[in-house]
PDB file of C-alpha atoms and ligand atoms in Angstrom:
ATOM      1  CA  MET A  80      15.677  18.490   4.620  1.00 55.00           C
ATOM      2  CA  ALA A  81      12.284  17.854   3.078  1.00 66.00           C
ATOM      3  CA  ASN A  82      10.615  20.892   1.520  1.00 75.00           C
ATOM      4  CA  THR A  83       7.339  20.509   3.361  1.00 79.00           C
ATOM      5  CA  ASP A  84       5.432  23.166   1.386  1.00 87.00           C
ATOM      6  CA  THR A  85       5.354  21.150  -1.808  1.00 94.00           C
ATOM      7  CA  ASN A  86       3.128  18.271  -2.781  1.00 96.00           C
ATOM      8  CA  PHE A  87       4.889  14.922  -2.638  1.00 97.00           C
ATOM      9  CA  VAL A  88       3.192  11.575  -3.160  1.00 98.00           C
ATOM     10  CA  ILE A  89       4.941   8.229  -2.953  1.00 98.00           C
ATOM     11  CA  LEU A  90       3.265   4.911  -3.443  1.00 98.00           C
ATOM     12  CA  LEU A  91       4.499   1.467  -2.415  1.00 97.00           C
ATOM     13  CA  VAL A  92       3.271  -1.551  -4.351  1.00 97.00           C
ATOM     14  CA  GLY A  93       4.153  -5.120  -3.504  1.00 96.00           C
ATOM     15  CA  PRO A  94       2.765  -8.402  -2.264  1.00 95.00           C
ATOM     16  CA  PRO A  95       1.738  -8.818   1.356  1.00 93.00           C
ATOM     17  CA  GLY A  96       4.856  -9.205   3.480  1.00 91.00           C
ATOM     18  CA  ALA A  97       7.099  -7.361   1.034  1.00 94.00           C
ATOM     19  CA  GLY A  98       8.015  -4.840   3.736  1.00 94.00           C
ATOM     20  CA  LYS A  99       5.748  -1.988   2.606  1.00 95.00           C
ATOM     21  CA  GLY A 100       4.802  -0.997   6.164  1.00 94.00           C
ATOM     22  CA  THR A 101       8.418  -0.988   7.347  1.00 95.00           C
ATOM     23  CA  GLN A 102       9.627   1.083   4.408  1.00 97.00           C
ATOM     24  CA  ALA A 103       6.583   3.372   4.582  1.00 97.00           C
ATOM     25  CA  ALA A 104       7.460   4.326   8.150  1.00 97.00           C
ATOM     26  CA  ARG A 105      11.042   5.171   7.195  1.00 96.00           C
ATOM     27  CA  LEU A 106      10.147   7.142   4.085  1.00 96.00           C
ATOM     28  CA  ALA A 107       7.406   9.031   5.870  1.00 96.00           C
ATOM     29  CA  GLU A 108       9.811  10.099   8.560  1.00 96.00           C
ATOM     30  CA  ALA A 109      12.592  11.077   6.169  1.00 94.00           C
ATOM     31  CA  HIS A 110      10.329  13.112   3.880  1.00 95.00           C
ATOM     32  CA  GLU A 111       7.719  14.336   6.378  1.00 96.00           C
ATOM     33  CA  LEU A 112       4.884  12.476   4.717  1.00 97.00           C
ATOM     34  CA  GLU A 113       1.733  11.169   6.288  1.00 97.00           C
ATOM     35  CA  ILE A 114       1.165   7.445   5.858  1.00 97.00           C
ATOM     36  CA  LEU A 115      -2.176   6.415   4.466  1.00 97.00           C
ATOM     37  CA  SER A 116      -2.568   2.666   4.931  1.00 96.00           C
ATOM     38  CA  THR A 117      -5.968   1.326   3.913  1.00 97.00           C
ATOM     39  CA  GLY A 118      -5.192  -1.945   5.738  1.00 95.00           C
ATOM     40  CA  GLU A 119      -4.601  -0.011   8.990  1.00 95.00           C
ATOM     41  CA  MET A 120      -7.754   2.049   8.416  1.00 96.00           C
ATOM     42  CA  LEU A 121      -9.787  -1.124   7.905  1.00 97.00           C
ATOM     43  CA  ARG A 122      -8.302  -2.749  11.022  1.00 95.00           C
ATOM     44  CA  ALA A 123      -9.201   0.392  13.007  1.00 96.00           C
ATOM     45  CA  HIS A 124     -12.793   0.108  11.758  1.00 96.00           C
ATOM     46  CA  ILE A 125     -12.879  -3.552  12.810  1.00 96.00           C
ATOM     47  CA  ALA A 126     -11.450  -2.736  16.249  1.00 96.00           C
ATOM     48  CA  GLU A 127     -14.055   0.020  16.720  1.00 97.00           C
ATOM     49  CA  GLY A 128     -16.842  -2.260  15.528  1.00 97.00           C
ATOM     50  CA  THR A 129     -18.133   0.170  12.884  1.00 96.00           C
ATOM     51  CA  GLU A 130     -20.560  -1.046  10.227  1.00 95.00           C
ATOM     52  CA  LEU A 131     -17.799  -0.782   7.623  1.00 94.00           C
ATOM     53  CA  GLY A 132     -15.485  -2.815   9.854  1.00 95.00           C
ATOM     54  CA  ASN A 133     -18.118  -5.474  10.514  1.00 95.00           C
ATOM     55  CA  ASN A 134     -18.773  -5.813   6.789  1.00 93.00           C
ATOM     56  CA  ALA A 135     -15.093  -5.935   5.879  1.00 95.00           C
ATOM     57  CA  LYS A 136     -13.873  -8.423   8.493  1.00 95.00           C
ATOM     58  CA  ALA A 137     -14.861 -11.670   6.754  1.00 95.00           C
ATOM     59  CA  ILE A 138     -13.451 -10.414   3.438  1.00 96.00           C
ATOM     60  CA  ILE A 139     -10.124  -9.487   5.033  1.00 95.00           C
ATOM     61  CA  ASP A 140      -9.920 -12.767   6.964  1.00 93.00           C
ATOM     62  CA  ALA A 141     -10.433 -14.645   3.683  1.00 92.00           C
ATOM     63  CA  GLY A 142      -7.608 -12.655   2.070  1.00 93.00           C
ATOM     64  CA  GLU A 143      -9.905 -11.114  -0.546  1.00 96.00           C
ATOM     65  CA  LEU A 144     -10.083  -7.429  -1.435  1.00 98.00           C
ATOM     66  CA  VAL A 145     -12.648  -5.085   0.041  1.00 98.00           C
ATOM     67  CA  SER A 146     -14.725  -3.485  -2.746  1.00 97.00           C
ATOM     68  CA  ASP A 147     -13.304  -0.530  -4.639  1.00 98.00           C
ATOM     69  CA  HIS A 148     -16.372   1.502  -3.731  1.00 96.00           C
ATOM     70  CA  ILE A 149     -15.858   1.063   0.021  1.00 95.00           C
ATOM     71  CA  ILE A 150     -12.123   1.729  -0.205  1.00 97.00           C
ATOM     72  CA  LEU A 151     -12.584   4.865  -2.302  1.00 96.00           C
ATOM     73  CA  GLU A 152     -15.253   6.241   0.032  1.00 93.00           C
ATOM     74  CA  MET A 153     -12.910   5.623   2.942  1.00 94.00           C
ATOM     75  CA  VAL A 154      -9.841   7.334   1.444  1.00 95.00           C
ATOM     76  CA  ARG A 155     -11.415  10.177  -0.522  1.00 94.00           C
ATOM     77  CA  GLY A 156     -12.052  12.353   2.530  1.00 90.00           C
ATOM     78  CA  GLU A 157      -8.546  11.661   3.810  1.00 92.00           C
ATOM     79  CA  ILE A 158      -6.935  12.889   0.612  1.00 95.00           C
ATOM     80  CA  GLU A 159      -9.119  15.707  -0.674  1.00 91.00           C
ATOM     81  CA  SER A 160      -8.819  17.859   2.435  1.00 84.00           C
ATOM     82  CA  ARG A 161      -5.041  18.188   2.165  1.00 92.00           C
ATOM     83  CA  SER A 162      -2.880  21.106   1.173  1.00 90.00           C
ATOM     84  CA  PRO A 163      -0.079  20.479   0.554  1.00 95.00           C
ATOM     85  CA  VAL A 164      -0.605  16.817  -0.324  1.00 96.00           C
ATOM     86  CA  ARG A 165       2.302  14.935   1.283  1.00 97.00           C
ATOM     87  CA  LEU A 166       1.391  11.294   1.381  1.00 97.00           C
ATOM     88  CA  LEU A 167       2.945   7.881   1.551  1.00 98.00           C
ATOM     89  CA  LEU A 168       0.371   5.415   0.256  1.00 97.00           C
ATOM     90  CA  ASP A 169       0.738   1.899   1.645  1.00 96.00           C
ATOM     91  CA  GLY A 170      -1.576  -0.802   0.301  1.00 96.00           C
ATOM     92  CA  PHE A 171      -3.657   1.607  -1.760  1.00 98.00           C
ATOM     93  CA  PRO A 172      -4.393   1.492  -4.651  1.00 98.00           C
ATOM     94  CA  ARG A 173      -4.717  -2.273  -5.052  1.00 98.00           C
ATOM     95  CA  THR A 174      -6.736  -2.453  -8.290  1.00 98.00           C
ATOM     96  CA  ILE A 175      -6.732  -0.570 -11.597  1.00 98.00           C
ATOM     97  CA  PRO A 176     -10.081   1.152 -10.833  1.00 98.00           C
ATOM     98  CA  GLN A 177      -8.621   2.359  -7.515  1.00 98.00           C
ATOM     99  CA  ALA A 178      -5.519   3.648  -9.334  1.00 98.00           C
ATOM    100  CA  GLU A 179      -7.654   5.495 -11.889  1.00 98.00           C
ATOM    101  CA  ALA A 180      -9.780   7.060  -9.153  1.00 98.00           C
ATOM    102  CA  LEU A 181      -6.615   8.086  -7.299  1.00 98.00           C
ATOM    103  CA  ASP A 182      -5.170   9.673 -10.440  1.00 97.00           C
ATOM    104  CA  SER A 183      -8.296  11.727 -10.956  1.00 96.00           C
ATOM    105  CA  LEU A 184      -8.475  12.788  -7.297  1.00 96.00           C
ATOM    106  CA  LEU A 185      -4.809  13.794  -7.230  1.00 97.00           C
ATOM    107  CA  GLY A 186      -5.245  15.472 -10.618  1.00 95.00           C
ATOM    108  CA  GLU A 187      -8.002  17.669  -9.161  1.00 93.00           C
ATOM    109  CA  LEU A 188      -5.653  18.627  -6.331  1.00 94.00           C
ATOM    110  CA  GLY A 189      -2.763  19.316  -8.725  1.00 94.00           C
ATOM    111  CA  ALA A 190      -0.689  16.785  -6.809  1.00 96.00           C
ATOM    112  CA  PRO A 191       0.257  13.954  -9.147  1.00 96.00           C
ATOM    113  CA  ILE A 192       2.134  10.882  -7.907  1.00 98.00           C
ATOM    114  CA  ASN A 193       5.894  11.499  -7.759  1.00 97.00           C
ATOM    115  CA  HIS A 194       7.244   7.956  -7.342  1.00 98.00           C
ATOM    116  CA  VAL A 195       5.966   4.383  -7.277  1.00 98.00           C
ATOM    117  CA  PHE A 196       8.205   1.696  -5.797  1.00 98.00           C
ATOM    118  CA  GLU A 197       7.501  -1.966  -6.438  1.00 97.00           C
ATOM    119  CA  LEU A 198       8.960  -4.111  -3.660  1.00 97.00           C
ATOM    120  CA  LYS A 199       9.774  -7.514  -5.111  1.00 96.00           C
ATOM    121  CA  VAL A 200       9.869 -10.593  -2.875  1.00 95.00           C
ATOM    122  CA  ASP A 201       9.235 -14.196  -3.926  1.00 91.00           C
ATOM    123  CA  ALA A 202       6.275 -16.217  -2.669  1.00 88.00           C
ATOM    124  CA  GLU A 203       8.116 -18.613  -0.318  1.00 89.00           C
ATOM    125  CA  GLU A 204       9.882 -15.721   1.432  1.00 91.00           C
ATOM    126  CA  ILE A 205       6.497 -13.984   1.832  1.00 92.00           C
ATOM    127  CA  VAL A 206       4.884 -17.040   3.398  1.00 91.00           C
ATOM    128  CA  SER A 207       7.677 -17.444   5.916  1.00 90.00           C
ATOM    129  CA  ARG A 208       7.745 -13.717   6.785  1.00 90.00           C
ATOM    130  CA  LEU A 209       3.978 -13.559   7.267  1.00 91.00           C
ATOM    131  CA  LEU A 210       3.742 -16.741   9.321  1.00 90.00           C
ATOM    132  CA  GLN A 211       6.371 -15.181  11.578  1.00 90.00           C
ATOM    133  CA  ARG A 212       4.369 -11.898  11.769  1.00 88.00           C
ATOM    134  CA  GLY A 213       1.182 -13.879  12.477  1.00 85.00           C
ATOM    135  CA  SER A 214       2.815 -15.540  15.464  1.00 86.00           C
ATOM    136  CA  GLU A 215       4.185 -12.193  16.714  1.00 89.00           C
ATOM    137  CA  LEU A 216       1.276  -9.803  16.084  1.00 88.00           C
ATOM    138  CA  GLY A 217      -1.644 -12.201  15.947  1.00 84.00           C
ATOM    139  CA  ARG A 218      -3.105 -10.726  12.746  1.00 86.00           C
ATOM    140  CA  SER A 219      -6.079 -12.889  11.862  1.00 88.00           C
ATOM    141  CA  ASP A 220      -5.228 -12.828   8.123  1.00 89.00           C
ATOM    142  CA  ASP A 221      -1.655 -14.072   8.647  1.00 87.00           C
ATOM    143  CA  THR A 222      -2.541 -17.778   8.490  1.00 90.00           C
ATOM    144  CA  GLU A 223      -0.985 -19.968   5.789  1.00 90.00           C
ATOM    145  CA  GLU A 224      -4.220 -20.486   3.851  1.00 90.00           C
ATOM    146  CA  THR A 225      -5.103 -16.775   3.843  1.00 92.00           C
ATOM    147  CA  ILE A 226      -1.524 -15.778   3.045  1.00 92.00           C
ATOM    148  CA  ARG A 227      -1.508 -17.996  -0.057  1.00 91.00           C
ATOM    149  CA  ASN A 228      -4.826 -16.521  -1.165  1.00 93.00           C
ATOM    150  CA  ARG A 229      -3.552 -12.975  -0.584  1.00 94.00           C
ATOM    151  CA  ILE A 230      -0.539 -13.724  -2.781  1.00 94.00           C
ATOM    152  CA  SER A 231      -2.761 -14.978  -5.590  1.00 95.00           C
ATOM    153  CA  VAL A 232      -5.144 -12.010  -5.193  1.00 97.00           C
ATOM    154  CA  TYR A 233      -2.075  -9.764  -5.431  1.00 96.00           C
ATOM    155  CA  GLU A 234      -0.904 -11.459  -8.624  1.00 96.00           C
ATOM    156  CA  GLN A 235      -4.312 -11.214 -10.268  1.00 97.00           C
ATOM    157  CA  GLN A 236      -5.707  -7.883  -9.107  1.00 97.00           C
ATOM    158  CA  THR A 237      -2.818  -5.718  -7.917  1.00 98.00           C
ATOM    159  CA  LYS A 238       0.151  -6.717 -10.089  1.00 97.00           C
ATOM    160  CA  PRO A 239      -1.409  -5.004 -13.150  1.00 98.00           C
ATOM    161  CA  LEU A 240      -0.623  -1.721 -11.367  1.00 98.00           C
ATOM    162  CA  VAL A 241       3.058  -2.317 -12.095  1.00 98.00           C
ATOM    163  CA  ALA A 242       2.475  -1.991 -15.850  1.00 98.00           C
ATOM    164  CA  TYR A 243       0.008   0.859 -15.261  1.00 98.00           C
ATOM    165  CA  TYR A 244       2.632   2.952 -13.454  1.00 98.00           C
ATOM    166  CA  ALA A 245       5.521   1.835 -15.677  1.00 98.00           C
ATOM    167  CA  LYS A 246       3.572   3.288 -18.588  1.00 98.00           C
ATOM    168  CA  GLN A 247       3.416   6.595 -16.714  1.00 97.00           C
ATOM    169  CA  HIS A 248       7.218   6.386 -16.136  1.00 97.00           C
ATOM    170  CA  LEU A 249       6.687   6.426 -12.383  1.00 98.00           C
ATOM    171  CA  LEU A 250       7.789   2.920 -11.487  1.00 98.00           C
ATOM    172  CA  THR A 251      11.031   1.843  -9.839  1.00 98.00           C
ATOM    173  CA  GLU A 252      11.520  -1.854  -9.095  1.00 97.00           C
ATOM    174  CA  VAL A 253      13.252  -2.582  -5.805  1.00 97.00           C
ATOM    175  CA  ASP A 254      14.621  -5.909  -4.579  1.00 97.00           C
ATOM    176  CA  GLY A 255      12.782  -6.459  -1.282  1.00 96.00           C
ATOM    177  CA  LEU A 256      15.166  -9.114   0.045  1.00 95.00           C
ATOM    178  CA  GLY A 257      17.697  -8.286   2.726  1.00 93.00           C
ATOM    179  CA  THR A 258      17.633  -6.112   5.813  1.00 95.00           C
ATOM    180  CA  PRO A 259      15.244  -3.134   6.126  1.00 95.00           C
ATOM    181  CA  ASP A 260      18.338  -0.874   5.905  1.00 96.00           C
ATOM    182  CA  ALA A 261      19.455  -2.488   2.657  1.00 97.00           C
ATOM    183  CA  VAL A 262      15.994  -2.134   1.112  1.00 97.00           C
ATOM    184  CA  ALA A 263      15.720   1.473   2.348  1.00 96.00           C
ATOM    185  CA  SER A 264      18.982   2.395   0.670  1.00 96.00           C
ATOM    186  CA  ARG A 265      17.785   0.886  -2.638  1.00 96.00           C
ATOM    187  CA  ILE A 266      14.645   3.026  -2.405  1.00 97.00           C
ATOM    188  CA  LYS A 267      16.730   6.080  -1.579  1.00 95.00           C
ATOM    189  CA  ALA A 268      18.810   5.501  -4.695  1.00 95.00           C
ATOM    190  CA  GLY A 269      15.587   5.428  -6.706  1.00 93.00           C
ATOM    191  CA  LEU A 270      14.479   8.779  -5.261  1.00 92.00           C
ATOM    192  CA  ALA A 271      17.700  10.554  -6.176  1.00 81.00           C
TER     193      ALA A 271
HETATM  194  P1  LIG B 579      -2.804  -4.761   4.325  1.00 85.91           P
HETATM  195  O1  LIG B 579      -2.649  -4.351   5.744  1.00 85.91           O
HETATM  196  O2  LIG B 579      -2.459  -3.667   3.353  1.00 85.91           O
HETATM  197  O3  LIG B 579      -2.081  -6.056   4.021  1.00 85.91           O
HETATM  198  O4  LIG B 579      -4.358  -5.065   4.093  1.00 85.91           O
HETATM  199  C1  LIG B 579      -5.017  -6.104   4.789  1.00 85.91           C
HETATM  200  C2  LIG B 579      -6.291  -6.468   4.060  1.00 85.91           C
HETATM  201  O5  LIG B 579      -7.172  -5.333   4.009  1.00 85.91           O
HETATM  202  C3  LIG B 579      -6.128  -6.890   2.599  1.00 85.91           C
HETATM  203  O6  LIG B 579      -5.802  -8.278   2.479  1.00 85.91           O
HETATM  204  C4  LIG B 579      -7.512  -6.579   2.035  1.00 85.91           C
HETATM  205  O7  LIG B 579      -8.458  -7.557   2.429  1.00 85.91           O
HETATM  206  C5  LIG B 579      -7.865  -5.277   2.762  1.00 85.91           C
HETATM  207  N1  LIG B 579      -7.395  -4.088   2.017  1.00 85.91           N
HETATM  208  C6  LIG B 579      -6.434  -3.200   2.415  1.00 85.91           C
HETATM  209  N2  LIG B 579      -6.265  -2.240   1.501  1.00 85.91           N
HETATM  210  C7  LIG B 579      -7.130  -2.517   0.494  1.00 85.91           C
HETATM  211  C8  LIG B 579      -7.410  -1.894  -0.759  1.00 85.91           C
HETATM  212  N3  LIG B 579      -6.764  -0.781  -1.164  1.00 85.91           N
HETATM  213  N4  LIG B 579      -8.375  -2.455  -1.544  1.00 85.91           N
HETATM  214  C9  LIG B 579      -9.041  -3.571  -1.161  1.00 85.91           C
HETATM  215  N5  LIG B 579      -8.815  -4.212  -0.003  1.00 85.91           N
HETATM  216  C10 LIG B 579      -7.866  -3.696   0.827  1.00 85.91           C
END
């Protein structure tokens, strides 16, 4: 049973299509964590037609990253009101400045990150998974051109987080290939 009085923060890092959303749902349920997915928050803004959503749509459809400033404004209120802080972060942070801002926010709350899992999946597997998801869910950024750009944006802007968290001794690499159950059990082993 999860001890739900204590702070617990898990972060999933990995390229688009690595299975972060799938594993986030499982981990959140097992450990009674709330999922904070900046991608989902942005899609909700787009669906509601907010100013933020209208500004972000073209950036997301191109596979680029929304600015750190906008992302941090959006998540700050979600995080700072919590006690205890029990969060599963999916798709945030995605840049070093976002990671630094998160560290300082969590530091103020006395709730440092407990674990970071890097889900590793190669580029061709990602493209085929996301093309499949695009045809099933109709996500406007799951087209081949945007997928390839998202992979290169990941390599350039998000991958540096792996070294950032390894340096803090928080990182566990996980092979993201195989069934969701197989990946979940690798993550579980890393939590033990
Ligand atoms: P996701 O659902 O996590 O794949 O996010 C979909 C898209 O939303 C990304 O390709 C980015 O354009 C944008 N996005 C989501 N999270 C972030 C973030 N933390 N920083 C910048 N852009 C983001």
